[in-house]
Coordinates of C-alpha atoms and ligand atoms in Angstrom, one line a residue:
X459 CA 235.6 -66.4 214.1
X460 CA 232.2 -66.2 216.0
X461 CA 229.6 -64.3 213.0
X462 CA 228.3 -61.3 214.9
X463 CA 224.1 -61.8 215.0
X464 CA 222.4 -59.9 213.6
X465 CA 220.1 -57.0 216.4
X466 CA 216.3 -56.5 216.0
X467 CA 216.3 -52.2 215.5
X468 CA 215.2 -50.5 218.6
X469 CA 212.9 -48.0 218.0
X470 CA 214.2 -44.8 219.9
X471 CA 211.9 -43.9 222.3
X472 CA 211.5 -40.5 221.5
X473 CA 210.1 -37.9 224.3
X474 CA 207.8 -34.8 223.1
X475 CA 208.1 -31.7 224.4
X476 CA 205.3 -30.0 226.2
X477 CA 206.9 -26.1 226.6
X478 CA 204.6 -26.1 229.3
X479 CA 207.3 -22.8 230.9
X480 CA 206.6 -20.9 227.7
X481 CA 205.1 -17.5 228.5
X482 CA 203.6 -15.2 225.5
X483 CA 202.7 -11.9 226.4
X484 CA 200.6 -9.6 224.6
X485 CA 200.5 -6.3 226.2
X486 CA 204.3 -6.5 224.7
X487 CA 206.4 -4.5 222.8
X488 CA 208.8 -7.7 221.7
X489 CA 206.6 -9.4 219.0
X490 CA 204.7 -12.4 220.1
X491 CA 206.9 -14.9 217.5
X492 CA 211.0 -13.2 218.5
X493 CA 208.9 -13.8 222.1
X494 CA 207.8 -17.6 221.8
X495 CA 211.5 -18.0 219.5
X496 CA 213.4 -16.3 222.1
X497 CA 211.0 -18.8 225.3
X498 CA 212.4 -21.7 223.0
X499 CA 216.1 -21.6 222.6
X500 CA 216.5 -20.5 226.4
X501 CA 214.2 -23.6 226.5
X502 CA 216.9 -25.8 224.1
X503 CA 220.0 -24.1 225.6
X504 CA 219.6 -25.4 228.9
X505 CA 220.8 -28.4 227.6
X506 CA 217.7 -30.9 229.5
X507 CA 216.5 -31.7 225.7
X508 CA 219.5 -32.2 223.6
X509 CA 220.1 -35.4 223.1
X510 CA 219.1 -36.0 219.6
X511 CA 215.2 -37.7 220.7
X512 CA 213.0 -35.5 222.2
X513 CA 210.7 -34.2 219.6
X514 CA 208.7 -30.5 219.2
X515 CA 205.0 -30.7 219.2
X516 CA 203.5 -29.7 216.2
X517 CA 203.2 -26.0 214.5
X518 CA 199.3 -26.5 214.5
X519 CA 199.5 -28.1 218.9
X520 CA 201.6 -25.4 219.7
X521 CA 199.2 -22.9 217.6
X522 CA 196.6 -24.1 219.7
X523 CA 197.9 -24.9 223.4
X524 CA 199.3 -21.3 222.7
X525 CA 196.6 -19.4 222.1
X526 CA 199.0 -18.3 219.3
X527 CA 198.7 -18.3 214.8
X528 CA 200.1 -21.0 212.8
X529 CA 202.5 -18.7 210.8
X530 CA 203.8 -16.4 214.5
X531 CA 204.6 -20.4 214.9
X532 CA 206.0 -20.8 212.0
X533 CA 208.3 -17.8 211.8
X534 CA 209.5 -18.1 215.5
X535 CA 210.5 -22.3 214.1
X536 CA 212.4 -21.5 211.0
X537 CA 214.4 -19.1 212.5
X538 CA 215.0 -21.8 215.5
X539 CA 216.1 -24.2 212.1
X540 CA 218.1 -21.2 209.8
X541 CA 220.5 -21.1 213.8
X542 CA 220.8 -24.8 214.1
X543 CA 218.5 -25.4 216.8
X544 CA 216.0 -27.5 215.2
X545 CA 216.5 -30.3 212.5
X546 CA 213.2 -31.3 210.5
X547 CA 213.3 -34.9 209.2
X548 CA 210.6 -36.3 206.4
X549 CA 207.1 -38.5 208.2
X550 CA 208.9 -37.7 211.4
X551 CA 208.7 -35.1 212.6
X552 CA 211.2 -31.6 213.8
X553 CA 213.1 -32.7 216.5
X554 CA 215.8 -31.1 219.0
X555 CA 219.6 -30.5 216.9
X556 CA 221.7 -33.1 217.5
X557 CA 224.5 -30.7 218.3
X558 CA 223.0 -27.3 219.9
X559 CA 224.8 -24.0 218.2
X560 CA 226.1 -23.3 221.6
X561 CA 227.1 -27.4 223.0
X562 CA 230.6 -26.8 222.2
X563 CA 230.5 -22.5 223.9
X564 CA 228.0 -21.3 225.4
X565 CA 225.1 -23.8 226.3
X566 CA 223.4 -23.1 229.8
X567 CA 224.4 -26.7 232.1
X568 CA 222.1 -27.2 234.6
X569 CA 222.7 -25.9 238.0
X570 CA 224.5 -27.9 239.6
X571 CA 224.8 -28.1 243.3
X572 CA 227.4 -27.4 244.9
X573 CA 229.5 -30.3 247.0
X574 CA 228.3 -30.2 250.5
X575 CA 231.3 -29.5 252.5
X576 CA 229.7 -31.3 256.2
X577 CA 228.3 -35.0 255.9
X578 CA 224.7 -35.3 255.9
X579 CA 223.2 -36.3 259.5
X580 CA 221.6 -39.7 258.9
X581 CA 219.1 -40.4 261.3
X582 CA 219.8 -43.6 264.2
X583 CA 216.8 -45.3 262.6
X584 CA 218.6 -45.6 258.8
X585 CA 221.7 -46.2 260.5
X586 CA 220.6 -48.9 262.2
X587 CA 220.2 -51.3 259.0
X588 CA 222.6 -53.9 259.1
X589 CA 223.1 -53.6 254.7
X590 CA 226.2 -52.5 253.1
X591 CA 225.1 -51.4 249.9
X592 CA 225.8 -48.0 248.3
X593 CA 224.4 -46.6 245.3
X594 CA 223.3 -48.9 242.5
X595 CA 223.4 -51.7 245.2
X596 CA 220.2 -51.0 245.8
X597 CA 218.9 -51.2 241.6
X598 CA 218.6 -55.3 241.6
X599 CA 217.1 -55.1 244.1
X600 CA 217.7 -57.2 248.1
X601 CA 218.4 -60.1 246.2
X602 CA 221.0 -58.9 244.3
X603 CA 220.7 -61.3 241.1
X604 CA 221.0 -59.7 238.0
X605 CA 220.4 -61.7 234.9
X606 CA 222.8 -64.3 233.8
X607 CA 223.9 -65.0 237.2
X608 CA 222.7 -68.6 238.4
X609 CA 221.5 -70.6 241.4
X610 CA 221.3 -67.6 243.4
X611 CA 219.2 -68.9 246.3
X612 CA 215.8 -68.1 247.0
X613 CA 214.7 -67.0 243.2
X614 CA 211.2 -68.4 242.3
X615 CA 210.8 -69.4 238.7
X616 CA 208.8 -67.0 237.1
X617 CA 209.3 -67.7 233.8
X618 CA 206.8 -70.2 234.6
X619 CA 203.9 -67.5 235.9
X620 CA 200.3 -67.6 233.6
X621 CA 200.5 -63.9 232.8
X622 CA 198.0 -63.9 230.1
X623 CA 195.9 -65.7 232.5
X624 CA 196.2 -63.2 234.8
X625 CA 195.7 -60.1 232.0
X626 CA 192.6 -61.7 231.3
X627 CA 191.4 -61.9 234.7
X628 CA 192.7 -58.9 235.7
X629 CA 190.7 -56.9 232.4
X630 CA 187.6 -58.4 233.9
X631 CA 188.1 -57.2 237.4
X632 CA 188.2 -53.6 236.0
X633 CA 185.5 -54.6 233.1
X634 CA 183.3 -55.6 236.4
X635 CA 184.3 -53.4 238.9
X636 CA 186.0 -50.3 236.5
X637 CA 186.3 -47.7 239.5
X638 CA 185.9 -48.8 241.9
X639 CA 189.2 -50.1 241.6
X640 CA 190.6 -46.7 240.3
X641 CA 189.9 -45.0 244.9
X642 CA 191.4 -45.6 247.9
X643 CA 190.6 -48.5 249.3
X644 CA 190.2 -50.8 252.5
X645 CA 193.0 -51.0 254.8
X646 CA 192.3 -54.0 255.7
X647 CA 191.8 -55.9 252.0
X648 CA 189.8 -56.7 249.2
X649 CA 187.0 -59.0 250.5
X650 CA 187.4 -61.0 248.9
X651 CA 190.9 -61.7 248.5
X652 CA 190.1 -61.9 252.5
X653 CA 187.9 -64.4 251.7
X654 CA 189.6 -66.1 249.8
X655 CA 192.8 -66.7 251.4
X656 CA 191.0 -67.5 255.2
X657 CA 189.2 -70.6 253.1
X658 CA 192.7 -71.7 251.5
X659 CA 194.8 -71.3 254.4
X660 CA 192.1 -73.1 256.4
X661 CA 191.8 -76.1 254.1
X662 CA 196.0 -76.0 253.2
X663 CA 197.7 -75.0 256.3
X664 CA 195.1 -76.2 258.8
X665 CA 195.0 -73.0 260.0
X666 CA 192.4 -71.5 261.7
X667 CA 190.8 -68.6 261.4
X668 CA 188.5 -66.1 259.4
X669 CA 188.4 -63.4 257.1
X670 CA 188.0 -61.5 259.2
X671 CA 191.6 -62.2 260.7
X672 CA 192.8 -61.3 257.7
X673 CA 195.2 -58.5 256.7
X674 CA 196.0 -58.2 253.2
X675 CA 199.8 -56.7 253.2
X676 CA 202.9 -55.4 250.8
X677 CA 204.5 -59.4 251.6
X678 CA 206.6 -61.3 253.9
X679 CA 208.7 -57.7 255.3
X680 CA 206.0 -55.4 255.7
X681 CA 203.6 -58.2 257.6
X682 CA 206.9 -58.6 259.9
X683 CA 207.5 -54.5 260.1
X684 CA 203.6 -54.1 261.3
X685 CA 203.9 -56.2 263.7
X686 CA 206.8 -55.5 264.9
X687 CA 205.1 -51.8 265.0
X688 CA 201.9 -52.6 266.7
X689 CA 203.4 -55.5 269.5
X690 CA 207.0 -54.2 270.0
X691 CA 208.0 -50.4 271.2
X692 CA 210.7 -48.9 270.8
X693 CA 214.1 -51.3 272.3
X694 CA 211.8 -54.0 273.3
X695 CA 213.3 -58.1 272.6
X696 CA 212.8 -59.6 269.8
X697 CA 213.9 -63.2 269.3
X698 CA 215.2 -64.3 265.9
X699 CA 216.1 -67.2 264.8
X700 CA 220.0 -67.3 263.8
X701 CA 220.7 -67.9 260.8
X702 CA 218.2 -65.7 259.7
X703 CA 216.8 -64.8 256.8
X704 CA 218.9 -61.0 255.8
X705 CA 215.1 -59.0 255.9
X706 CA 214.0 -59.9 259.5
X707 CA 217.1 -58.0 260.5
X708 CA 216.8 -55.1 258.5
X709 CA 212.7 -54.9 258.9
X710 CA 212.8 -55.5 263.2
X711 CA 216.2 -52.5 262.4
X712 CA 213.7 -49.9 260.9
X713 CA 211.3 -51.0 264.0
X714 CA 214.0 -49.8 266.3
X715 CA 213.3 -53.7 268.2
X716 CA 216.4 -55.4 270.0
X717 CA 217.4 -58.4 268.1
X718 CA 218.8 -60.7 269.7
X719 CA 220.2 -63.9 267.5
X720 CA 219.3 -67.7 269.2
X721 CA 220.7 -70.8 267.5
X722 CA 219.2 -73.2 265.6
X723 CA 219.7 -77.3 266.0
X724 CA 218.3 -80.6 265.3
X725 CA 214.0 -79.1 266.7
X726 CA 213.6 -76.0 265.4
X727 CA 215.0 -72.2 267.3
X728 CA 216.5 -73.6 270.6
X729 CA 214.1 -71.6 273.8
X730 CA 216.3 -72.5 277.0
X731 CA 218.2 -70.0 277.7
X732 CA 220.1 -68.7 281.1
X733 CA 218.2 -66.9 283.1
X734 CA 220.5 -63.4 282.4
X735 CA 218.6 -63.1 278.8
X736 CA 216.3 -60.4 277.9
X737 CA 213.3 -62.0 277.3
X738 CA 211.6 -62.0 274.1
X739 CA 208.1 -60.1 273.5
X740 CA 207.9 -61.3 269.6
X741 CA 210.0 -64.0 268.2
X742 CA 210.6 -65.1 264.2
X743 CA 210.8 -68.0 262.9
X744 CA 210.2 -69.7 259.9
X745 CA 208.6 -73.4 262.0
X746 CA 208.0 -74.9 257.9
X747 CA 211.4 -74.9 257.0
X748 CA 214.2 -72.9 258.4
X749 CA 215.2 -70.5 256.3
X750 CA 218.5 -71.1 255.1
X751 CA 219.3 -74.3 257.4
X752 CA 216.2 -76.2 256.4
X753 CA 215.7 -78.1 259.9
X754 CA 211.4 -78.4 260.2
X755 CA 210.6 -77.6 262.8
X756 CA 210.1 -80.5 265.5
X757 CA 206.1 -81.4 266.8
X758 CA 207.4 -81.2 270.2
X759 CA 209.2 -77.7 269.8
X760 CA 206.3 -76.0 268.5
X761 CA 204.4 -76.8 271.7
X762 CA 207.1 -75.4 273.9
X763 CA 207.8 -72.4 271.6
X764 CA 204.0 -72.1 272.6
X765 CA 203.6 -72.3 275.9
X766 CA 206.8 -70.3 276.3
X767 CA 205.4 -67.6 274.5
X768 CA 202.1 -68.4 276.1
X769 CA 203.9 -68.3 279.7
X770 CA 205.9 -64.9 279.0
X771 CA 202.7 -62.7 276.9
X772 CA 204.8 -63.4 274.4
X773 CA 203.4 -63.2 270.2
X774 CA 204.8 -65.9 267.6
X775 CA 206.1 -64.7 264.0
X776 CA 205.8 -67.9 261.8
X777 CA 206.8 -67.0 258.6
X778 CA 205.3 -69.7 255.8
X779 CA 207.1 -67.9 253.5
X780 CA 207.8 -70.9 250.6
X781 CA 205.4 -74.3 252.5
X782 CA 203.7 -75.1 249.6
X783 CA 206.7 -76.8 248.0
X784 CA 207.4 -79.6 250.7
X785 CA 208.8 -82.1 249.0
X786 CA 209.2 -85.4 251.2
X787 CA 206.1 -86.2 254.0
X788 CA 203.2 -85.2 253.9
X789 CA 202.4 -81.8 253.9
X790 CA 202.9 -79.9 258.0
X791 CA 199.7 -78.5 259.8
X792 CA 201.2 -74.2 260.7
X793 CA 201.9 -73.5 264.5
X794 CA 198.5 -71.2 263.5
X795 CA 196.8 -73.8 263.9
X796 CA 198.1 -75.4 267.0
X797 CA 197.6 -72.1 268.6
X798 CA 195.0 -72.0 271.7
X799 CA 195.9 -68.8 273.5
X800 CA 196.1 -66.9 270.5
X801 CA 200.0 -66.1 270.5
X802 CA 200.8 -66.6 266.9
X803 CA 200.8 -64.0 264.0
X804 CA 200.6 -66.2 260.6
X805 CA 202.1 -64.6 257.7
X806 CA 202.8 -65.6 254.1
X807 CA 203.2 -64.0 250.6
X808 CA 202.7 -65.0 247.5
X809 CA 206.6 -64.8 246.3
X810 CA 207.5 -68.1 246.0
X811 CA 204.0 -69.4 244.8
X812 CA 203.3 -66.2 242.1
X813 CA 206.3 -63.8 242.0
X814 CA 207.8 -61.2 244.3
X815 CA 206.9 -58.5 241.9
X816 CA 203.1 -58.6 243.4
X817 CA 203.8 -57.5 246.3
X818 CA 201.6 -59.2 248.7
X819 CA 201.2 -61.3 250.9
X820 CA 198.6 -61.7 253.6
X821 CA 199.1 -62.1 257.5
X822 CA 196.8 -63.9 260.2
X823 CA 196.4 -61.8 263.1
X824 CA 195.5 -62.7 266.7
X825 CA 191.7 -61.1 266.6
X826 CA 193.1 -58.5 269.9
X827 CA 196.1 -57.5 267.6
X828 CA 193.9 -56.8 263.9
X829 CA 192.8 -53.3 265.0
X830 CA 196.1 -52.3 265.4
X831 CA 197.8 -53.8 262.3
X832 CA 194.5 -52.5 260.3
X833 CA 195.5 -49.1 262.1
X834 CA 199.7 -49.0 261.3
X835 CA 198.6 -49.8 257.5
X836 CA 196.6 -46.6 257.2
X837 CA 200.1 -44.7 258.4
X838 CA 202.1 -46.7 256.3
X839 CA 200.9 -46.4 252.8
X840 CA 197.3 -47.5 253.3
X841 CA 196.6 -50.9 251.7
X842 CA 198.2 -52.9 248.7
X843 CA 196.7 -52.3 244.7
X844 CA 193.3 -52.9 244.7
X845 CA 193.5 -54.1 240.7
X846 CA 196.3 -56.3 241.6
X847 CA 194.0 -57.6 244.7
X848 CA 190.5 -58.3 243.3
X849 CA 193.0 -60.0 240.3
X850 CA 194.8 -62.3 242.5
X851 CA 191.1 -63.4 244.5
X852 CA 189.6 -64.2 241.1
X853 CA 192.5 -66.0 240.7
X854 CA 192.1 -68.0 244.3
X855 CA 188.0 -69.1 243.6
X856 CA 188.4 -70.0 240.0
X857 CA 191.2 -72.3 240.5
X858 CA 194.5 -71.2 238.8
X859 CA 196.0 -71.2 242.7
X860 CA 195.9 -74.3 243.7
X861 CA 196.8 -75.4 239.7
X862 CA 199.7 -73.1 239.1
X863 CA 200.8 -74.6 243.3
X864 CA 200.7 -78.2 241.8
X865 CA 202.2 -77.2 238.4
X866 CA 205.5 -75.9 240.0
X867 CA 205.3 -78.1 242.7
X868 CA 205.7 -80.9 240.5
X869 CA 208.5 -79.0 238.0
X870 CA 210.7 -78.1 241.5
X871 CA 210.9 -81.1 243.1
X872 CA 212.0 -82.2 239.2
X873 CA 214.3 -79.7 239.6
X874 CA 215.6 -80.2 243.0
X875 CA 216.1 -83.7 242.5
X876 CA 218.5 -83.2 239.0
X877 CA 220.3 -80.1 241.7
X878 CA 221.2 -83.1 243.9
X879 CA 222.2 -86.0 241.7
X880 CA 224.5 -83.2 239.3
X881 CA 226.0 -82.0 242.0
X882 CA 227.2 -84.7 243.8
X883 CA 228.5 -86.3 240.6
X884 CA 229.9 -82.7 239.8
X885 CA 231.4 -81.2 243.6
X886 CA 230.7 -83.7 245.8
X887 CA 234.1 -83.9 246.3
X888 CA 234.4 -80.7 248.0
X889 CA 230.9 -80.4 249.1
X890 CA 228.1 -82.0 251.0
X891 CA 224.5 -81.6 250.6
X892 CA 222.4 -81.2 253.2
X893 CA 219.1 -82.1 251.4
X894 CA 215.9 -80.6 253.7
X895 CA 212.5 -81.8 253.3
X896 CA 211.3 -78.0 251.8
X897 CA 211.8 -75.2 249.6
X898 CA 214.2 -74.1 246.9
X899 CA 217.1 -73.8 248.6
X900 CA 219.8 -76.8 249.1
X901 CA 223.0 -76.1 252.4
X902 CA 226.7 -77.4 250.7
X903 CA 228.9 -77.7 253.8
X904 CA 232.4 -76.6 252.6
X905 CA 234.1 -80.5 252.6
X906 CA 237.9 -78.3 253.1
X907 CA 237.2 -75.6 255.3
X908 CA 240.4 -74.1 254.2
X909 CA 238.7 -73.7 250.0
X910 CA 235.9 -70.8 251.1
X911 CA 237.4 -67.9 250.4
X912 CA 239.0 -69.4 246.9
X913 CA 235.5 -70.7 246.5
X914 CA 233.7 -67.2 246.8
X915 CA 235.7 -65.5 245.1
X916 CA 235.6 -68.2 241.7
X917 CA 231.5 -68.0 242.4
X918 CA 231.1 -64.5 242.1
X919 CA 233.3 -64.0 238.7
X920 CA 231.7 -66.8 236.9
X921 CA 228.3 -65.5 237.7
X922 CA 226.7 -68.3 239.9
X923 CA 226.5 -67.4 242.6
X924 CA 225.4 -69.5 245.7
X925 CA 225.6 -66.8 249.0
X926 CA 227.4 -67.5 251.5
X927 CA 226.1 -69.2 254.4
X928 CA 227.5 -66.3 257.1
X929 CA 225.8 -63.5 255.0
X930 CA 222.7 -64.6 256.7
X931 CA 224.8 -65.1 260.5
X932 CA 224.0 -62.9 263.3
X933 CA 226.8 -64.9 266.3
X934 CA 226.4 -68.4 265.2
X935 CA 230.1 -69.6 264.0
X936 CA 229.0 -72.4 261.6
X937 CA 231.2 -74.0 259.6
X938 CA 231.8 -72.6 256.3
X939 CA 228.5 -73.6 253.5
X940 CA 226.9 -72.4 250.5
X941 CA 222.8 -71.6 250.0
X942 CA 222.1 -72.9 246.0
X943 CA 219.4 -71.5 245.2
X944 CA 217.8 -74.1 242.3
X945 CA 213.9 -72.9 241.2
X946 CA 214.3 -70.4 239.0
X947 CA 216.9 -72.0 236.5
X948 CA 216.4 -75.6 234.2
X949 CA 217.9 -78.4 234.3
X950 CA 219.9 -77.6 230.8
X951 CA 221.1 -73.7 232.9
X952 CA 221.1 -76.3 236.4
X953 CA 223.8 -78.7 234.5
X954 CA 225.5 -76.0 232.7
X955 CA 226.2 -73.5 236.1
X956 CA 227.5 -76.8 238.5
X957 CA 229.6 -77.6 235.1
X958 CA 230.9 -74.3 234.9
X959 CA 231.2 -74.2 238.7
X960 CA 233.0 -77.8 238.6
X961 CA 235.3 -76.9 236.1
X962 CA 236.9 -73.9 237.2
X963 CA 237.4 -74.9 240.8
X964 CA 239.8 -78.0 238.6
X965 CA 241.2 -75.4 237.1
X966 CA 242.4 -73.3 240.6
X967 CA 243.6 -76.9 241.5
X968 CA 246.1 -77.0 238.3
X969 CA 246.8 -73.5 238.7
X970 CA 248.1 -74.9 242.3
X971 CA 249.5 -78.0 240.8
X972 CA 251.7 -75.9 238.2
X973 CA 253.1 -73.1 240.8
X974 CA 253.8 -75.7 243.4
X975 CA 256.2 -76.9 240.4
X976 CA 257.2 -74.4 239.6
X977 CA 258.2 -72.8 243.0
Ligands
LIG943 C1 212.7 -66.6 254.8 C2 211.5 -66.1 254.2 N1 210.6 -64.9 254.2 C3 209.8 -64.3 253.6 C4 210.3 -63.8 251.3 C5 210.2 -63.3 250.7 O1 209.3 -62.0 251.1 P1 208.4 -61.3 250.6 O2 207.2 -61.0 250.5 O3 208.9 -59.7 251.6 O4 209.1 -61.3 248.7 C6 212.1 -64.5 252.1 C7 212.8 -64.1 250.5 O5 213.3 -64.4 250.1 C8 212.7 -65.6 252.4 O6 213.6 -66.0 252.6

C-alpha cells in the first residue's frame, strides 16, 4: 500500500469584510447599535460571505470607519454573536459563522438572473473566429496544455527563465524611473527597449532597421492584428500558409480579412496561382522554419516572394517567432534583411526566447506604416506594461538576453537530440520523424494511416499530447501525422512520456490480438 504523503498545511486565505454599504442615520429613532446590527445581519444573510473564512474588521476599525463609539459596535456584534451569525477565534478575530442561522430556512440567495429565452445575438465577427472551445476550455489558454500533460507543441522551458535576475532588474528600473513607469506611456513602446531590439535584430537577424521603425507589441498575435488592421480593409485577401499557426487564422478572422490558404512545398509557401485566384494584400509566412512542418524557406522562394509582393503591391508578414533556435547550419538572415522595397513587416516575440506570459513582442514596420501601427495601438490598448518593457530593455543591454538564448539553445539542442533518439527507438515502428533544422517542434508521420484515430484517443487518455497535424490544416489534405513538442520537458520526462506512449500503443495492439483470437 502506498503511504499518503502528508501535505504541507496550506493557510486558508481570509478576506476581511469591509461593510462599505452600511449607512447609519443619526436622526432616526432606531438606535445606532440596532441599525448596525440589522445592516450587518442583512449583509451576512445575503449569503455572499458565508464561507466561514470571511473575517470581520476589529470593533475599533468599525467604530472609526463609521464614526461611532466602540461600545455601540460591541453591542451590535454581541447580538450577532448571540444569534449565531458570528464566531470568535482566539487570537485571530471574529469570523462569519460557517452556517448562518437562516442557512436552511430563509437565507436570501444572491439574485439569480432568469435564463434568457431567446438566443443571444452574437456578432458575425465573434462567430467568424475559428475556435471550437467553450467555457472553461479557455482557462488553459490557446495551447490547452494543462498540468501533467507532456510533449505539447510550441511550449518553451519556462522553468529555465532567470526569475531572480528579472526581479532584480525590475526592482532597479523601478527604483531609477519610479513613477514614470506608472503613467500611461508611449504607444510605440519604451525608447530604450526599441533601441535595444533594433540593435539586436540588426546584429543577429541581419535586419535593416532603426529604432523608430520598432513598435513594441503584446506578442505575435497583436503584431498580426495591428498589421492586418493597418494594411487590409475588411474582406480583402490575406494569404496564409496551410497548414498554419492556428492563431493566425483566428486573428485574421477577427480583423475581418478574407483568408486564402496556400500550400507548402519543400521550399516554403507556394506562390504560383491560377489567374482566377484573388491577389493578396498581405502574405503571412514563417520563413525561418515553417510552422508546423518545419521547412526553412529557400533563398529562391524568398526572392520570388519579395518580387511577387512588390509586383502586386502586397505586404509580407514575416513571423520570426523562434528563429533563435536553429540547430543545423549557420543562422539564416531574416526576409526583412533582404527586402529593398519596404514590403516586409517583420515581427518577433519573447514568448519562446523568454516566456509567453510577458506578452511582449516587436514589429519592424516599413517606415510608411509606422504611424498607422501606432495609431491603431493607441486606439486598441495604448501600450504594454512600461515596467516590463523597461526591465526587458535592461535585460537586453546588460547581456542577459544573449546569454539566455545561448544557454537555452544548448538545452534545447540536447533535448531535441535525446527526443529523436528515444522516439526512434521506442516508436520508430509506428512513426517517421521529419526533423527540422530549427524550432521546438517535430512532426511525426504515421507509418500506418489507419492508426490515426486510435493514437489520437490514446495520446489524449494518457496525457502525452502532441497535436494532430490536421488541427493546423485549412484545406491541405496531408497524410496523418502528429506535431510533438520536446522543449519544455527534461530528458527524464521525455523518456517517461515516450515509454508511456509506446507501452499504451503496445497494449492496445495486444488487446486487438486477444480480441481477434477470442472471436
Ligand atoms: C508560428 C508562431 N508564431 C508565434 C507564436 C507566439 O506568439 P505570441 O507572441 O503571441 O505568444 C507561436 C507560438 O506557438 C507560433 O507557433
